[in-house]
Amino acid sequence: AAFRQEKAQTQRIKDALLIAEQANESKSSFLSSVSHDMRTPLNAILGYARLAGETQDVRQKDDYVAKIGLAGHTLLDLINDTLDLQKIETGVSTLKLAPAPCADVVKGILTAVKPMIAAKHINFVFDNSKAIMANINVDMLRVQEIMINLLSNAVKYTPEGGRVEFVVECVGQDHGIIHDKLVVRDNGIGISKEFLPKIFDPFTQERTAATAHIGGSGLGLTIVKRLVDMMHGHIEVRSELGKGSEFIVYLDLERLPDQLTDKDQSEERHTFDLKGLRILMCEDNAMNTEIAKALLQKQGVEVICAANGQEGLEKFNASAPGEFDAILMDIRMPVLDGYQATAAIRSSRHVRALNIPIIAISADAYEEDVKRSLQAGMNMHLGKPFNPDQLYETLAKFCHRLDN
Ligand code: ADP
């Protein structure tokens, strides 16, 4: 018996070792996929930058610059997806449930996918005739992320003029729980039998002649699956090569009373006028300074630069009341970082110490970073790379320059 016990023990150790080895292997293959997939768009960026620098032809230059922009976005998507997945897998990301009307969840999804549907002349059908458009307790952004991912895949892998359907259906209701079925169906290129079982694995993409020109991180569906699991939901896929695909997500959602209070409708686009604003920009990176400055000057904003937090603090303290309308603050800077500089500004004796808008612009774009910025006394945190329109709107909002 002792012998048998020992043998079982050895087997357990062997199994554990195998699992550890497999985990390690999948981690390094994950890393090598990430770095491969990052080098590809980076290669395009550097290559086109060089070509753009060498050509005298303005139209060709424009074309190269547009391609640099596209590859940059691909790289950004990949970085965001990788971090997102990593945060989900390590359990750092949790669901943030909040009351929301089902109609708002759906509206956000439709708004996000409309432009790509239009660009590809897709015949789009939305059907919520069997849905209960009630108020629900939901992580709206995450549900939207799931459905936007599935719908953009459907559009991506369906040729021009094809058909994509989005069906929201309530398949049952009990004890205040709505059982929802969300279907995304397309009549596009479809998925092969061999590939189908691997479809939710990270970095798997079916590479065929039909998909060779389509970009993507190969992480979208992995994230979708993890999110659905987090919501204790269920996802199914059916597909046939050349015929099309169908992804079905089942979610159980808590129904809430019909009357919801304080609805936030602040997502709409605004028009604004930034002309004549004077902004103090604290940023140590010369390229980032140049870019932000040029983007702001185009809107008629005057930009005064400080190369670190200390310099920013001194310029603010020496300024006349009203000389600066707002401060843009990088976080990681030498001498005084953005948090320290903000705290010093807020506790200074300057008349505007407490009410000058301070907006963080930082590559630290995690939720904790955003929280920390707000705690340090900043009014808002924008992640880098920032979207210029978002920067304009944010400045307009805090400097009271919104027209509507
Ligand atoms: P990607 O960023 O490559 O789209 P995903 O994880 O979203 O990554 O999808 C993985 C792969 O699954 C895709 O590369 C594609 O081969 C296949 N796929 C996903 N959705 C569809 C669809 N609706 N039709 C055909 N193939 C699809």
Coordinates of C-alpha atoms and ligand atoms in Angstrom, one line a residue:
A1 CA 0.0 0.0 0.0
A2 CA 2.9 2.3 0.8
F3 CA 4.3 1.7 -2.6
R4 CA 1.0 2.5 -4.3
Q5 CA 0.7 5.7 -2.2
E6 CA 4.1 6.7 -3.2
K7 CA 3.4 6.1 -6.8
A8 CA 0.2 8.1 -6.7
Q9 CA 2.2 10.9 -5.0
T10 CA 4.8 10.8 -7.8
Q11 CA 2.1 11.0 -10.4
R12 CA 0.5 14.0 -8.7
I13 CA 3.8 15.8 -8.7
K14 CA 4.4 14.9 -12.4
D15 CA 0.9 16.2 -13.3
A16 CA 1.5 19.5 -11.4
L17 CA 4.8 19.9 -13.1
L18 CA 3.2 19.3 -16.5
I19 CA 0.5 21.9 -15.8
A20 CA 3.2 24.4 -14.6
E21 CA 5.2 23.8 -17.7
Q22 CA 2.2 24.2 -20.0
A23 CA 1.3 27.5 -18.2
N24 CA 4.8 28.7 -18.7
E25 CA 4.8 27.7 -22.3
S26 CA 1.5 29.4 -23.0
K27 CA 2.8 32.5 -21.3
S28 CA 5.9 32.7 -23.4
S29 CA 4.0 31.9 -26.6
F30 CA 1.6 34.7 -25.6
L31 CA 4.6 37.1 -25.2
S32 CA 6.1 36.1 -28.4
S33 CA 2.8 36.5 -30.2
V34 CA 2.4 40.0 -28.6
S35 CA 5.8 41.1 -29.6
H36 CA 5.4 39.7 -33.1
D37 CA 2.1 41.4 -33.5
M38 CA 3.4 44.7 -32.2
R39 CA 6.4 44.6 -34.5
T40 CA 4.3 44.2 -37.6
P41 CA 2.4 47.6 -37.3
L42 CA 5.6 49.2 -35.9
N43 CA 7.5 48.0 -39.0
A44 CA 4.8 49.7 -41.1
I45 CA 5.0 52.9 -39.1
L46 CA 8.8 53.2 -39.3
G47 CA 8.9 52.0 -42.9
Y48 CA 6.3 54.6 -44.1
A49 CA 7.9 57.3 -42.0
R50 CA 11.1 56.8 -43.8
L51 CA 9.4 56.7 -47.2
A52 CA 7.4 59.8 -46.4
G53 CA 10.6 61.6 -45.5
E54 CA 12.3 60.7 -48.7
T55 CA 9.5 61.4 -51.3
Q56 CA 9.0 64.8 -52.8
D57 CA 5.6 63.9 -54.1
V58 CA 3.0 65.6 -51.8
R59 CA 0.2 63.1 -52.7
Q60 CA 2.4 60.1 -52.0
K61 CA 3.5 61.7 -48.7
D62 CA -0.2 62.1 -47.7
D63 CA -0.8 58.5 -48.6
Y64 CA 2.2 57.3 -46.4
V65 CA 1.1 59.5 -43.5
A66 CA -2.5 58.1 -43.7
K67 CA -0.9 54.6 -43.5
I68 CA 1.2 55.6 -40.5
G69 CA -2.1 56.6 -38.8
L70 CA -3.8 53.3 -39.6
A71 CA -0.8 51.2 -38.4
G72 CA -0.7 53.4 -35.3
H73 CA -4.3 52.6 -34.5
T74 CA -3.7 48.9 -35.0
L75 CA -0.8 49.0 -32.6
L76 CA -3.0 50.9 -30.1
D77 CA -5.8 48.4 -30.3
L78 CA -3.3 45.5 -29.7
I79 CA -1.8 47.2 -26.7
N80 CA -5.3 48.0 -25.3
D81 CA -6.5 44.4 -25.9
T82 CA -3.4 42.8 -24.4
L83 CA -3.7 44.9 -21.2
D84 CA -7.4 44.4 -21.1
L85 CA -7.0 40.6 -21.3
Q86 CA -4.3 40.6 -18.8
K87 CA -6.4 42.5 -16.3
I88 CA -9.3 40.2 -16.8
E89 CA -7.2 37.1 -16.4
T90 CA -5.5 38.3 -13.3
G91 CA -8.8 39.2 -11.8
V92 CA -8.0 42.9 -11.6
S93 CA -10.9 43.8 -13.8
T94 CA -14.2 43.3 -12.1
L95 CA -17.7 44.0 -13.3
K96 CA -19.2 47.4 -12.5
L97 CA -22.9 46.9 -12.2
A98 CA -25.1 49.9 -12.4
P99 CA -28.7 50.6 -13.3
A100 CA -29.2 51.4 -17.0
P101 CA -32.1 51.2 -19.5
C102 CA -31.6 48.4 -21.9
A103 CA -32.3 50.9 -24.7
D104 CA -29.2 52.8 -23.7
V105 CA -27.0 49.7 -23.8
V106 CA -28.3 48.9 -27.3
K107 CA -28.1 52.5 -28.5
G108 CA -24.4 52.6 -27.6
I109 CA -23.7 49.4 -29.5
L110 CA -25.6 50.6 -32.6
T111 CA -23.9 54.0 -32.6
A112 CA -20.4 52.3 -32.4
V113 CA -21.0 49.9 -35.3
K114 CA -23.0 52.1 -37.7
P115 CA -20.0 53.8 -39.4
M116 CA -18.3 50.5 -40.3
I117 CA -21.7 49.0 -41.5
A118 CA -22.2 52.1 -43.8
A119 CA -18.6 52.1 -45.0
K120 CA -19.0 48.5 -46.2
H121 CA -22.5 48.9 -47.5
I122 CA -23.7 46.0 -45.3
N123 CA -27.3 45.2 -45.2
F124 CA -27.9 45.5 -41.5
V125 CA -30.9 44.2 -39.6
F126 CA -31.6 45.0 -36.0
D127 CA -34.4 43.1 -34.3
N128 CA -35.5 43.7 -30.7
S129 CA -39.2 42.8 -31.3
K130 CA -38.9 40.0 -28.8
A131 CA -36.9 41.9 -26.2
I132 CA -37.9 43.4 -23.0
M133 CA -36.4 46.9 -23.1
A134 CA -36.5 47.3 -19.3
N135 CA -34.1 48.8 -16.9
I136 CA -31.4 46.4 -15.8
N137 CA -28.5 46.2 -13.5
V138 CA -25.6 45.8 -15.8
D139 CA -22.0 46.6 -16.6
M140 CA -23.0 48.6 -19.7
L141 CA -19.6 49.2 -21.1
R142 CA -18.6 45.5 -20.9
V143 CA -21.8 44.3 -22.5
Q144 CA -21.3 46.8 -25.2
E145 CA -17.7 45.7 -25.6
I146 CA -18.9 42.1 -26.1
M147 CA -21.5 43.0 -28.7
I148 CA -19.4 45.6 -30.6
N149 CA -16.6 43.0 -30.9
L150 CA -18.9 40.4 -32.3
L151 CA -20.6 42.8 -34.7
S152 CA -17.4 44.3 -35.9
N153 CA -16.1 40.8 -36.6
A154 CA -19.3 40.1 -38.5
V155 CA -18.8 43.2 -40.6
K156 CA -15.1 42.5 -41.0
Y157 CA -15.5 39.0 -42.2
T158 CA -18.5 39.7 -44.5
P159 CA -17.9 41.0 -48.0
E160 CA -19.3 44.3 -49.2
G161 CA -23.1 44.2 -49.7
G162 CA -23.4 41.2 -47.4
R163 CA -25.9 40.9 -44.5
V164 CA -25.4 41.2 -40.8
E165 CA -28.2 40.7 -38.2
F166 CA -28.3 41.7 -34.6
V167 CA -31.1 40.2 -32.6
V168 CA -31.9 40.9 -28.9
E169 CA -34.4 38.5 -27.5
C170 CA -35.8 37.8 -24.1
V171 CA -36.2 34.0 -23.8
G172 CA -37.6 33.9 -20.3
Q173 CA -38.1 35.8 -17.1
D174 CA -38.2 34.7 -13.5
H175 CA -37.6 36.1 -10.0
G176 CA -36.7 39.5 -11.5
I177 CA -34.1 38.0 -13.8
I178 CA -34.3 38.5 -17.5
H179 CA -32.8 35.7 -19.6
D180 CA -31.5 37.4 -22.7
K181 CA -30.3 35.9 -25.9
L182 CA -28.2 38.2 -28.1
V183 CA -27.5 36.9 -31.6
V184 CA -25.0 38.3 -34.2
R185 CA -25.4 36.6 -37.5
D186 CA -23.7 37.2 -40.8
N187 CA -23.6 35.7 -44.3
G188 CA -19.9 36.2 -44.7
I189 CA -16.8 34.1 -45.3
G190 CA -17.5 31.7 -42.4
I191 CA -15.1 29.6 -40.3
S192 CA -13.7 26.2 -41.0
K193 CA -14.5 23.1 -38.9
E194 CA -10.9 22.8 -38.0
F195 CA -10.6 26.4 -36.7
L196 CA -13.9 26.6 -34.9
P197 CA -12.8 24.8 -31.7
K198 CA -9.9 27.2 -31.3
I199 CA -11.8 30.4 -32.0
F200 CA -11.7 31.7 -28.4
D201 CA -8.0 31.0 -27.9
P202 CA -5.7 34.1 -27.8
F203 CA -4.0 35.1 -31.0
T204 CA -5.7 32.6 -33.2
Q205 CA -6.8 33.9 -36.6
E206 CA -7.8 31.9 -39.5
R207 CA -5.4 33.0 -42.2
T208 CA -6.8 32.4 -45.7
A209 CA -6.6 34.3 -48.9
A210 CA -9.9 35.9 -48.0
T211 CA -8.6 37.2 -44.6
A212 CA -5.0 38.0 -45.5
H213 CA -5.7 41.7 -45.9
I214 CA -7.8 42.0 -42.7
G215 CA -6.1 43.4 -39.7
G216 CA -6.8 42.4 -36.0
S217 CA -5.2 41.3 -32.8
G218 CA -6.7 37.9 -32.6
L219 CA -7.6 38.8 -29.0
G220 CA -11.1 40.1 -29.6
L221 CA -13.0 36.8 -29.1
T222 CA -10.7 35.8 -26.2
I223 CA -11.8 38.9 -24.4
V224 CA -15.4 38.3 -25.4
K225 CA -15.3 34.8 -24.0
R226 CA -13.7 35.9 -20.7
L227 CA -16.2 38.7 -20.3
V228 CA -19.2 36.5 -20.9
D229 CA -17.7 34.0 -18.3
M230 CA -17.3 36.9 -15.8
M231 CA -21.0 37.7 -16.3
H232 CA -21.8 34.0 -15.7
G233 CA -23.2 33.9 -19.2
H234 CA -22.7 31.5 -22.0
I235 CA -21.5 31.9 -25.6
E236 CA -22.1 29.6 -28.6
V237 CA -20.8 29.8 -32.2
R238 CA -22.0 28.1 -35.3
S239 CA -20.4 28.6 -38.7
E240 CA -20.0 27.2 -42.1
L241 CA -17.2 28.1 -44.5
G242 CA -18.6 30.3 -47.3
K243 CA -22.0 30.5 -45.8
G244 CA -21.6 32.7 -42.7
S245 CA -21.4 32.7 -38.9
E246 CA -23.6 33.0 -35.9
F247 CA -22.5 34.0 -32.4
I248 CA -25.1 33.6 -29.6
V249 CA -24.6 35.1 -26.2
Y250 CA -26.8 34.2 -23.3
L251 CA -26.9 36.6 -20.3
D252 CA -29.0 36.7 -17.2
L253 CA -29.7 40.3 -16.2
E254 CA -31.4 41.6 -13.1
R255 CA -34.5 43.6 -13.9
L256 CA -35.0 46.9 -12.1
P257 CA -38.0 49.1 -11.5
D258 CA -39.2 51.1 -14.5
Q259 CA -38.4 54.5 -13.0
L260 CA -34.7 55.3 -12.9
T261 CA -33.3 58.5 -11.4
D262 CA -30.5 60.7 -12.5
K263 CA -29.9 59.6 -16.1
D264 CA -26.6 60.8 -17.5
Q265 CA -27.0 61.9 -21.1
S266 CA -23.7 63.8 -21.4
E267 CA -22.3 61.6 -24.1
E268 CA -23.3 63.8 -27.1
R269 CA -20.9 65.8 -29.2
H270 CA -20.7 69.4 -28.6
T271 CA -19.4 72.4 -30.6
F272 CA -16.9 74.6 -29.0
D273 CA -14.6 77.6 -29.5
L274 CA -11.2 77.5 -27.9
K275 CA -9.9 80.7 -29.5
G276 CA -7.8 82.9 -27.1
L277 CA -7.4 80.4 -24.3
R278 CA -4.0 80.3 -22.6
I279 CA -2.9 76.9 -21.4
L280 CA 0.0 76.0 -19.2
M281 CA 1.4 72.6 -20.4
C282 CA 3.6 70.6 -18.1
E283 CA 5.3 67.8 -20.2
D284 CA 8.9 66.6 -20.2
N285 CA 8.8 64.8 -23.5
A286 CA 9.8 67.1 -26.4
M287 CA 7.8 65.3 -29.1
N288 CA 4.6 65.1 -27.0
T289 CA 5.0 68.8 -26.2
E290 CA 5.4 69.6 -29.9
I291 CA 2.3 67.5 -30.9
A292 CA 0.0 68.8 -28.2
K293 CA 1.2 72.4 -28.8
A294 CA 0.6 72.2 -32.6
L295 CA -2.9 70.6 -32.1
L296 CA -3.9 73.3 -29.6
Q297 CA -2.5 76.2 -31.6
K298 CA -4.6 75.1 -34.6
Q299 CA -7.6 75.8 -32.4
G300 CA -6.3 79.3 -31.6
V301 CA -5.0 78.3 -28.1
E302 CA -1.9 79.9 -26.8
V303 CA 0.4 77.3 -25.1
I304 CA 3.0 78.0 -22.5
C305 CA 5.3 75.1 -21.8
A306 CA 7.0 73.8 -18.6
A307 CA 9.4 70.9 -18.9
N308 CA 8.5 69.4 -15.5
G309 CA 6.2 69.7 -12.5
Q310 CA 8.5 72.1 -10.6
E311 CA 8.7 74.5 -13.6
G312 CA 5.0 74.3 -14.0
L313 CA 4.4 75.1 -10.4
E314 CA 6.7 78.1 -10.6
K315 CA 5.1 79.5 -13.8
F316 CA 1.7 79.1 -12.2
N317 CA 2.7 80.8 -9.0
A318 CA 4.2 83.7 -10.9
S319 CA 1.2 84.1 -13.2
A320 CA -1.4 86.9 -12.8
P321 CA -4.9 85.8 -11.9
G322 CA -6.6 84.8 -15.1
E323 CA -3.4 84.6 -17.1
F324 CA -3.9 80.8 -17.5
D325 CA -7.3 79.3 -18.3
A326 CA -6.2 75.7 -17.6
I327 CA -3.2 73.4 -16.9
L328 CA -2.4 70.2 -18.8
M329 CA -0.4 67.9 -16.7
D330 CA 1.7 64.9 -17.6
I331 CA 2.2 62.5 -14.7
R332 CA 5.7 61.0 -15.0
M333 CA 8.0 63.9 -15.0
P334 CA 11.4 64.6 -13.4
V335 CA 11.9 66.9 -10.3
L336 CA 8.2 67.1 -9.5
D337 CA 5.8 64.6 -11.0
G338 CA 2.2 65.5 -12.0
Y339 CA 0.6 64.4 -8.7
Q340 CA 3.1 66.4 -6.6
A341 CA 2.8 69.4 -8.9
T342 CA -1.0 69.3 -8.7
A343 CA -1.0 69.0 -4.9
A344 CA 1.4 72.0 -4.7
I345 CA -0.7 74.1 -7.0
R346 CA -3.9 73.3 -5.1
S347 CA -2.4 74.2 -1.8
S348 CA -0.6 77.4 -3.1
R349 CA -1.7 80.9 -2.2
H350 CA -2.5 81.8 -5.8
V351 CA -6.1 83.2 -6.2
R352 CA -6.9 80.4 -8.7
A353 CA -5.2 77.6 -6.7
L354 CA -8.4 75.8 -6.1
N355 CA -10.4 76.4 -9.2
I356 CA -8.0 76.4 -12.2
P357 CA -8.8 73.3 -14.2
I358 CA -6.0 70.8 -14.2
I359 CA -6.2 68.0 -16.7
A360 CA -3.9 65.0 -16.6
I361 CA -2.6 63.6 -19.9
S362 CA -0.8 60.5 -19.2
A363 CA 0.3 57.2 -20.6
D364 CA -0.7 55.7 -17.2
A365 CA -4.2 54.9 -18.3
Y366 CA -5.3 52.3 -15.8
E367 CA -8.3 53.0 -13.7
E368 CA -6.2 53.3 -10.6
D369 CA -4.2 56.0 -12.4
V370 CA -7.3 57.9 -13.2
K371 CA -8.5 57.6 -9.6
R372 CA -5.1 58.8 -8.3
S373 CA -5.1 61.8 -10.6
L374 CA -8.6 62.9 -9.3
Q375 CA -7.5 62.3 -5.7
A376 CA -4.4 64.5 -6.3
G377 CA -6.8 67.3 -7.3
M378 CA -7.0 67.1 -11.0
N379 CA -10.4 67.6 -12.7
M380 CA -10.0 65.0 -15.4
H381 CA -7.6 62.3 -16.7
L382 CA -7.0 61.7 -20.4
G383 CA -5.0 58.6 -21.5
K384 CA -2.1 58.8 -24.0
P385 CA -2.3 58.6 -26.9
F386 CA -5.1 61.1 -26.5
N387 CA -7.7 61.8 -29.1
P388 CA -7.4 65.4 -30.2
D389 CA -11.2 66.0 -30.3
Q390 CA -11.5 64.6 -26.8
L391 CA -8.8 67.0 -25.6
Y392 CA -10.5 70.0 -27.3
E393 CA -13.9 69.0 -25.8
T394 CA -12.4 68.5 -22.3
L395 CA -10.7 71.9 -22.4
A396 CA -13.9 73.5 -23.7
K397 CA -15.9 71.9 -21.0
F398 CA -13.7 73.0 -18.1
C399 CA -13.0 76.5 -19.6
H400 CA -16.7 77.0 -20.2
R401 CA -16.3 77.3 -24.0
L402 CA -19.0 74.7 -25.0
D403 CA -21.6 76.3 -27.4
N404 CA -24.4 73.9 -26.6
Ligands
ADP1 P1 -9.3 39.4 -34.9 O1 -8.8 40.6 -34.2 O2 -8.3 38.7 -35.8 O3 -10.6 39.6 -35.6 P2 -10.8 37.8 -33.0 O4 -10.4 37.1 -31.8 O5 -11.9 38.8 -32.9 O6 -9.5 38.4 -33.7 O7 -11.2 36.7 -34.1 C1 -10.4 35.6 -34.2 C2 -10.5 35.0 -35.6 O8 -11.8 34.4 -35.7 C3 -10.5 36.0 -36.7 O9 -9.2 36.3 -37.1 C4 -11.3 35.3 -37.8 O10 -10.4 34.3 -38.5 C5 -12.3 34.5 -37.1 N1 -13.6 35.1 -37.0 C6 -14.2 35.8 -36.0 N2 -15.4 36.2 -36.3 C7 -15.7 35.8 -37.5 C8 -16.9 35.9 -38.4 N3 -18.0 36.6 -38.0 N4 -16.8 35.3 -39.6 C9 -15.7 34.7 -40.0 N5 -14.5 34.5 -39.2 C10 -14.6 35.1 -38.0

